[in-house]
PDB file of C-alpha atoms in Angstrom:
ATOM      1  CA  MET E   1      -6.768   1.303 -13.233  1.00  0.00           C
ATOM      2  CA  LYS E   2      -5.822   4.994 -12.895  1.00  0.00           C
ATOM      3  CA  LYS E   3      -9.131   6.046 -14.500  1.00  0.00           C
ATOM      4  CA  LYS E   4     -11.050   3.926 -11.999  1.00  0.00           C
ATOM      5  CA  ILE E   5      -9.138   5.476  -9.084  1.00  0.00           C
ATOM      6  CA  LEU E   6      -9.729   8.974 -10.491  1.00  0.00           C
ATOM      7  CA  ILE E   7     -13.466   8.357 -10.906  1.00  0.00           C
ATOM      8  CA  ASN E   8     -13.692   6.879  -7.403  1.00  0.00           C
ATOM      9  CA  SER E   9     -11.754   9.826  -5.971  1.00  0.00           C
ATOM     10  CA  ILE E  10     -14.092  12.304  -7.673  1.00  0.00           C
ATOM     11  CA  LEU E  11     -17.146  10.463  -6.342  1.00  0.00           C
ATOM     12  CA  LEU E  12     -15.659  10.378  -2.850  1.00  0.00           C
ATOM     13  CA  LEU E  13     -14.823  14.090  -3.046  1.00  0.00           C
ATOM     14  CA  CYS E  14     -18.372  14.975  -4.128  1.00  0.00           C
ATOM     15  CA  THR E  15     -19.804  12.875  -1.308  1.00  0.00           C
ATOM     16  CA  ALA E  16     -17.445  14.464   1.200  1.00  0.00           C
ATOM     17  CA  LEU E  17     -18.316  17.981   0.040  1.00  0.00           C
ATOM     18  CA  THR E  18     -22.015  17.212   0.378  1.00  0.00           C
ATOM     19  CA  LEU E  19     -21.527  15.869   3.881  1.00  0.00           C
ATOM     20  CA  LEU E  20     -19.277  18.750   4.931  1.00  0.00           C
ATOM     21  CA  SER E  21     -21.766  21.350   3.796  1.00  0.00           C
ATOM     22  CA  CYS E  22     -24.182  20.172   6.497  1.00  0.00           C
ATOM     23  CA  ASP E  23     -21.598  19.188   9.117  1.00  0.00           C
ATOM     24  CA  LYS E  24     -22.324  21.291  12.165  1.00  0.00           C
ATOM     25  CA  LYS E  25     -19.639  19.706  14.370  1.00  0.00           C
ATOM     26  CA  LEU E  26     -16.703  20.527  12.106  1.00  0.00           C
ATOM     27  CA  ILE E  27     -13.921  22.699  13.567  1.00  0.00           C
ATOM     28  CA  PHE E  28     -10.930  21.568  11.472  1.00  0.00           C
ATOM     29  CA  ASP E  29     -10.696  19.026   8.632  1.00  0.00           C
ATOM     30  CA  GLU E  30      -7.763  18.572   6.259  1.00  0.00           C
ATOM     31  CA  TYR E  31      -6.400  15.746   4.100  1.00  0.00           C
ATOM     32  CA  LYS E  32      -2.988  14.990   2.629  1.00  0.00           C
ATOM     33  CA  THR E  33      -2.705  12.775  -0.461  1.00  0.00           C
ATOM     34  CA  LEU E  34      -0.139   9.982  -0.679  1.00  0.00           C
ATOM     35  CA  GLU E  35       0.837   9.532  -4.332  1.00  0.00           C
ATOM     36  CA  ASN E  36       2.928   6.343  -4.382  1.00  0.00           C
ATOM     37  CA  GLY E  37       2.476   4.629  -1.045  1.00  0.00           C
ATOM     38  CA  TRP E  38       3.502   5.821   2.395  1.00  0.00           C
ATOM     39  CA  HIS E  39       7.248   5.552   3.000  1.00  0.00           C
ATOM     40  CA  LYS E  40       8.201   4.681   6.590  1.00  0.00           C
ATOM     41  CA  ASP E  41      10.235   7.911   6.909  1.00  0.00           C
ATOM     42  CA  SER E  42       7.495  10.148   5.480  1.00  0.00           C
ATOM     43  CA  VAL E  43       5.824  12.299   8.131  1.00  0.00           C
ATOM     44  CA  ILE E  44       2.451  13.873   7.403  1.00  0.00           C
ATOM     45  CA  THR E  45       1.830  17.148   9.237  1.00  0.00           C
ATOM     46  CA  PHE E  46      -1.202  19.274   9.962  1.00  0.00           C
ATOM     47  CA  ASN E  47      -0.940  22.797  11.399  1.00  0.00           C
ATOM     48  CA  PHE E  48      -3.813  24.543  13.118  1.00  0.00           C
ATOM     49  CA  GLU E  49      -4.328  27.486  15.452  1.00  0.00           C
ATOM     50  CA  LYS E  50      -6.451  27.435  18.576  1.00  0.00           C
ATOM     51  CA  GLU E  51      -7.475  29.888  21.236  1.00  0.00           C
ATOM     52  CA  VAL E  52      -7.362  28.820  24.866  1.00  0.00           C
ATOM     53  CA  SER E  53     -10.514  26.771  25.391  1.00  0.00           C
ATOM     54  CA  LYS E  54     -11.966  24.693  28.176  1.00  0.00           C
ATOM     55  CA  VAL E  55     -14.706  23.474  25.842  1.00  0.00           C
ATOM     56  CA  PRO E  56     -13.827  19.846  24.991  1.00  0.00           C
ATOM     57  CA  VAL E  57     -13.529  18.591  21.417  1.00  0.00           C
ATOM     58  CA  ASN E  58     -12.904  15.209  19.793  1.00  0.00           C
ATOM     59  CA  MET E  59     -10.010  14.597  17.409  1.00  0.00           C
ATOM     60  CA  PHE E  60      -9.867  11.984  14.662  1.00  0.00           C
ATOM     61  CA  ILE E  61      -7.401  10.599  12.160  1.00  0.00           C
ATOM     62  CA  ASN E  62      -9.110   9.812   8.864  1.00  0.00           C
ATOM     63  CA  VAL E  63      -7.642   7.158   6.592  1.00  0.00           C
ATOM     64  CA  ARG E  64      -8.646   6.508   2.998  1.00  0.00           C
ATOM     65  CA  ASP E  65      -7.403   3.187   1.707  1.00  0.00           C
ATOM     66  CA  ASN E  66      -8.030   0.761  -1.129  1.00  0.00           C
ATOM     67  CA  ASP E  67      -7.670  -2.944  -1.881  1.00  0.00           C
ATOM     68  CA  ASP E  68      -3.882  -2.571  -2.207  1.00  0.00           C
ATOM     69  CA  TYR E  69      -3.700  -2.295   1.596  1.00  0.00           C
ATOM     70  CA  GLN E  70      -2.384  -5.726   2.656  1.00  0.00           C
ATOM     71  CA  PHE E  71      -2.618  -5.581   6.443  1.00  0.00           C
ATOM     72  CA  SER E  72      -5.414  -6.075   8.949  1.00  0.00           C
ATOM     73  CA  ASN E  73      -4.087  -3.343  11.266  1.00  0.00           C
ATOM     74  CA  LEU E  74      -2.504   0.076  10.937  1.00  0.00           C
ATOM     75  CA  PHE E  75       0.122   1.307  13.382  1.00  0.00           C
ATOM     76  CA  LEU E  76       0.759   5.040  13.656  1.00  0.00           C
ATOM     77  CA  ILE E  77       3.079   7.254  15.650  1.00  0.00           C
ATOM     78  CA  VAL E  78       1.266  10.531  16.284  1.00  0.00           C
ATOM     79  CA  LYS E  79       2.963  13.591  17.752  1.00  0.00           C
ATOM     80  CA  LEU E  80       1.046  16.655  18.932  1.00  0.00           C
ATOM     81  CA  GLU E  81       3.196  19.759  19.462  1.00  0.00           C
ATOM     82  CA  PHE E  82       1.791  22.548  21.624  1.00  0.00           C
ATOM     83  CA  PRO E  83       2.528  26.270  21.060  1.00  0.00           C
ATOM     84  CA  LYS E  84       4.899  26.547  24.050  1.00  0.00           C
ATOM     85  CA  GLY E  85       6.947  23.494  23.055  1.00  0.00           C
ATOM     86  CA  ARG E  86       5.303  20.670  24.990  1.00  0.00           C
ATOM     87  CA  ILE E  87       5.063  17.469  22.911  1.00  0.00           C
ATOM     88  CA  LYS E  88       2.754  14.483  23.349  1.00  0.00           C
ATOM     89  CA  VAL E  89       3.583  11.293  21.398  1.00  0.00           C
ATOM     90  CA  ASP E  90       1.239   8.315  21.017  1.00  0.00           C
ATOM     91  CA  THR E  91       1.721   4.964  19.314  1.00  0.00           C
ATOM     92  CA  LEU E  92      -1.677   3.895  18.012  1.00  0.00           C
ATOM     93  CA  GLU E  93      -3.075   0.706  16.515  1.00  0.00           C
ATOM     94  CA  TYR E  94      -6.251   0.552  14.452  1.00  0.00           C
ATOM     95  CA  GLN E  95      -8.057  -2.433  12.958  1.00  0.00           C
ATOM     96  CA  MET E  96      -8.453  -1.854   9.219  1.00  0.00           C
ATOM     97  CA  ALA E  97      -9.901  -5.144   7.926  1.00  0.00           C
ATOM     98  CA  ASN E  98     -12.380  -7.840   8.823  1.00  0.00           C
ATOM     99  CA  PRO E  99     -11.143 -11.411   9.458  1.00  0.00           C
ATOM    100  CA  ASP E 100     -12.018 -12.277   5.831  1.00  0.00           C
ATOM    101  CA  GLY E 101      -9.664  -9.509   4.612  1.00  0.00           C
ATOM    102  CA  SER E 102     -12.352  -7.065   3.488  1.00  0.00           C
ATOM    103  CA  LEU E 103     -11.586  -3.471   4.418  1.00  0.00           C
ATOM    104  CA  LEU E 104     -13.450  -1.717   7.197  1.00  0.00           C
ATOM    105  CA  GLY E 105     -14.684   1.820   6.665  1.00  0.00           C
ATOM    106  CA  GLU E 106     -17.287   3.701   4.725  1.00  0.00           C
ATOM    107  CA  GLY E 107     -17.435   3.995   0.953  1.00  0.00           C
ATOM    108  CA  PHE E 108     -19.277   2.883  -2.154  1.00  0.00           C
ATOM    109  CA  SER E 109     -16.240   1.835  -4.150  1.00  0.00           C
ATOM    110  CA  ASP E 110     -12.912   0.126  -3.575  1.00  0.00           C
ATOM    111  CA  ILE E 111     -11.795   3.210  -1.616  1.00  0.00           C
ATOM    112  CA  LYS E 112     -12.839   3.082   2.033  1.00  0.00           C
ATOM    113  CA  GLU E 113     -12.660   5.860   4.593  1.00  0.00           C
ATOM    114  CA  SER E 114     -12.102   5.110   8.254  1.00  0.00           C
ATOM    115  CA  LYS E 115     -12.691   7.742  10.914  1.00  0.00           C
ATOM    116  CA  LEU E 116     -10.345   6.701  13.716  1.00  0.00           C
ATOM    117  CA  TRP E 117     -10.475   8.075  17.255  1.00  0.00           C
ATOM    118  CA  TYR E 118      -7.332   9.959  18.214  1.00  0.00           C
ATOM    119  CA  LYS E 119      -8.283  11.966  21.327  1.00  0.00           C
ATOM    120  CA  GLU E 120     -11.608  12.327  23.103  1.00  0.00           C
ATOM    121  CA  LYS E 121     -12.782  15.389  25.053  1.00  0.00           C
ATOM    122  CA  VAL E 122      -9.609  17.423  24.517  1.00  0.00           C
ATOM    123  CA  THR E 123      -9.244  21.020  25.670  1.00  0.00           C
ATOM    124  CA  PHE E 124      -6.647  23.522  24.491  1.00  0.00           C
ATOM    125  CA  PRO E 125      -4.692  25.038  27.395  1.00  0.00           C
ATOM    126  CA  GLU E 126      -2.484  27.242  25.195  1.00  0.00           C
ATOM    127  CA  LYS E 127      -3.248  29.843  22.537  1.00  0.00           C
ATOM    128  CA  GLY E 128      -1.292  29.557  19.322  1.00  0.00           C
ATOM    129  CA  LYS E 129      -0.098  27.210  16.620  1.00  0.00           C
ATOM    130  CA  TYR E 130      -0.393  23.465  17.119  1.00  0.00           C
ATOM    131  CA  LYS E 131       1.241  20.856  14.908  1.00  0.00           C
ATOM    132  CA  LEU E 132       0.114  17.251  14.497  1.00  0.00           C
ATOM    133  CA  SER E 133       2.562  14.806  12.852  1.00  0.00           C
ATOM    134  CA  ILE E 134       1.650  11.288  11.726  1.00  0.00           C
ATOM    135  CA  GLN E 135       4.058   8.547  10.681  1.00  0.00           C
ATOM    136  CA  GLN E 136       3.222   4.958   9.762  1.00  0.00           C
ATOM    137  CA  ALA E 137       4.867   2.221  11.837  1.00  0.00           C
ATOM    138  CA  VAL E 138       3.534  -0.969  10.208  1.00  0.00           C
ATOM    139  CA  ARG E 139       5.628  -4.139  10.512  1.00  0.00           C
ATOM    140  CA  GLN E 140       5.128  -7.570   9.050  1.00  0.00           C
ATOM    141  CA  THR E 141       4.511 -10.339  11.571  1.00  0.00           C
ATOM    142  CA  GLY E 142       7.778 -11.689  12.944  1.00  0.00           C
ATOM    143  CA  LYS E 143       9.927  -8.961  11.390  1.00  0.00           C
ATOM    144  CA  VAL E 144      11.632  -6.149  13.271  1.00  0.00           C
ATOM    145  CA  LYS E 145      12.210  -3.841  10.307  1.00  0.00           C
ATOM    146  CA  GLY E 146       9.206  -1.709   9.423  1.00  0.00           C
ATOM    147  CA  VAL E 147       7.421  -1.847   6.082  1.00  0.00           C
ATOM    148  CA  GLU E 148       9.520   0.368   3.801  1.00  0.00           C
ATOM    149  CA  LYS E 149       6.610   1.570   1.643  1.00  0.00           C
ATOM    150  CA  LEU E 150       3.034   1.009   2.744  1.00  0.00           C
ATOM    151  CA  GLU E 151       0.760   0.502  -0.261  1.00  0.00           C
ATOM    152  CA  GLY E 152      -2.975   1.117  -0.330  1.00  0.00           C
ATOM    153  CA  ILE E 153      -3.238   4.223   1.857  1.00  0.00           C
ATOM    154  CA  THR E 154      -4.321   7.020  -0.486  1.00  0.00           C
ATOM    155  CA  GLU E 155      -4.988   9.872   1.948  1.00  0.00           C
ATOM    156  CA  ILE E 156      -4.531  10.771   5.599  1.00  0.00           C
ATOM    157  CA  GLY E 157      -6.725  13.354   7.257  1.00  0.00           C
ATOM    158  CA  PHE E 158      -7.013  15.075  10.602  1.00  0.00           C
ATOM    159  CA  ARG E 159     -10.329  16.291  11.981  1.00  0.00           C
ATOM    160  CA  ILE E 160     -11.438  18.219  15.052  1.00  0.00           C
ATOM    161  CA  GLU E 161     -15.132  18.164  15.998  1.00  0.00           C
ATOM    162  CA  SER E 162     -17.133  19.923  18.663  1.00  0.00           C
ATOM    163  CA  LEU E 163     -19.131  17.679  20.959  1.00  0.00           C
ATOM    164  CA  GLU E 164     -22.320  19.580  20.169  1.00  0.00           C
ATOM    165  CA  ASP E 165     -23.972  20.774  16.964  1.00  0.00           C
ATOM    166  CA  LYS E 166     -23.255  24.432  16.282  1.00  0.00           C
TER     167      LYS E 166
END
């Protein structure tokens, strides 16, 4: 099983590198790997610097998952911290599977990648370091307590794209 995941990861990486090499909209793109599931208290962070800009960009959360993901939706708490201390928190819900249980997303193997909208046409009013934090908030139907360890999510990414080709 581990060999299959390794081979699929290598294929996905090669495909991603090929696509990135001709990606003219890319401003920022980074992934964090989740080794043994995503614990409910684990926060994934991305740090990036921006100049003041009135030119709008789109921001995405990228999720790579496999057949071990048992839910049709994914709930995330996303916090964006601005350089001067302002914080914006969003609770987001994304559909991750079709009604038949098959995973949504792109991919040639059992690993699928979903490019999920986070913010559209965002400008950066402050120069400096920004921090984006993502935490999973999945719950089973009818239960108040969150899922302790979310299986099937292999990587979380954050991407910023320009609205026009460079």
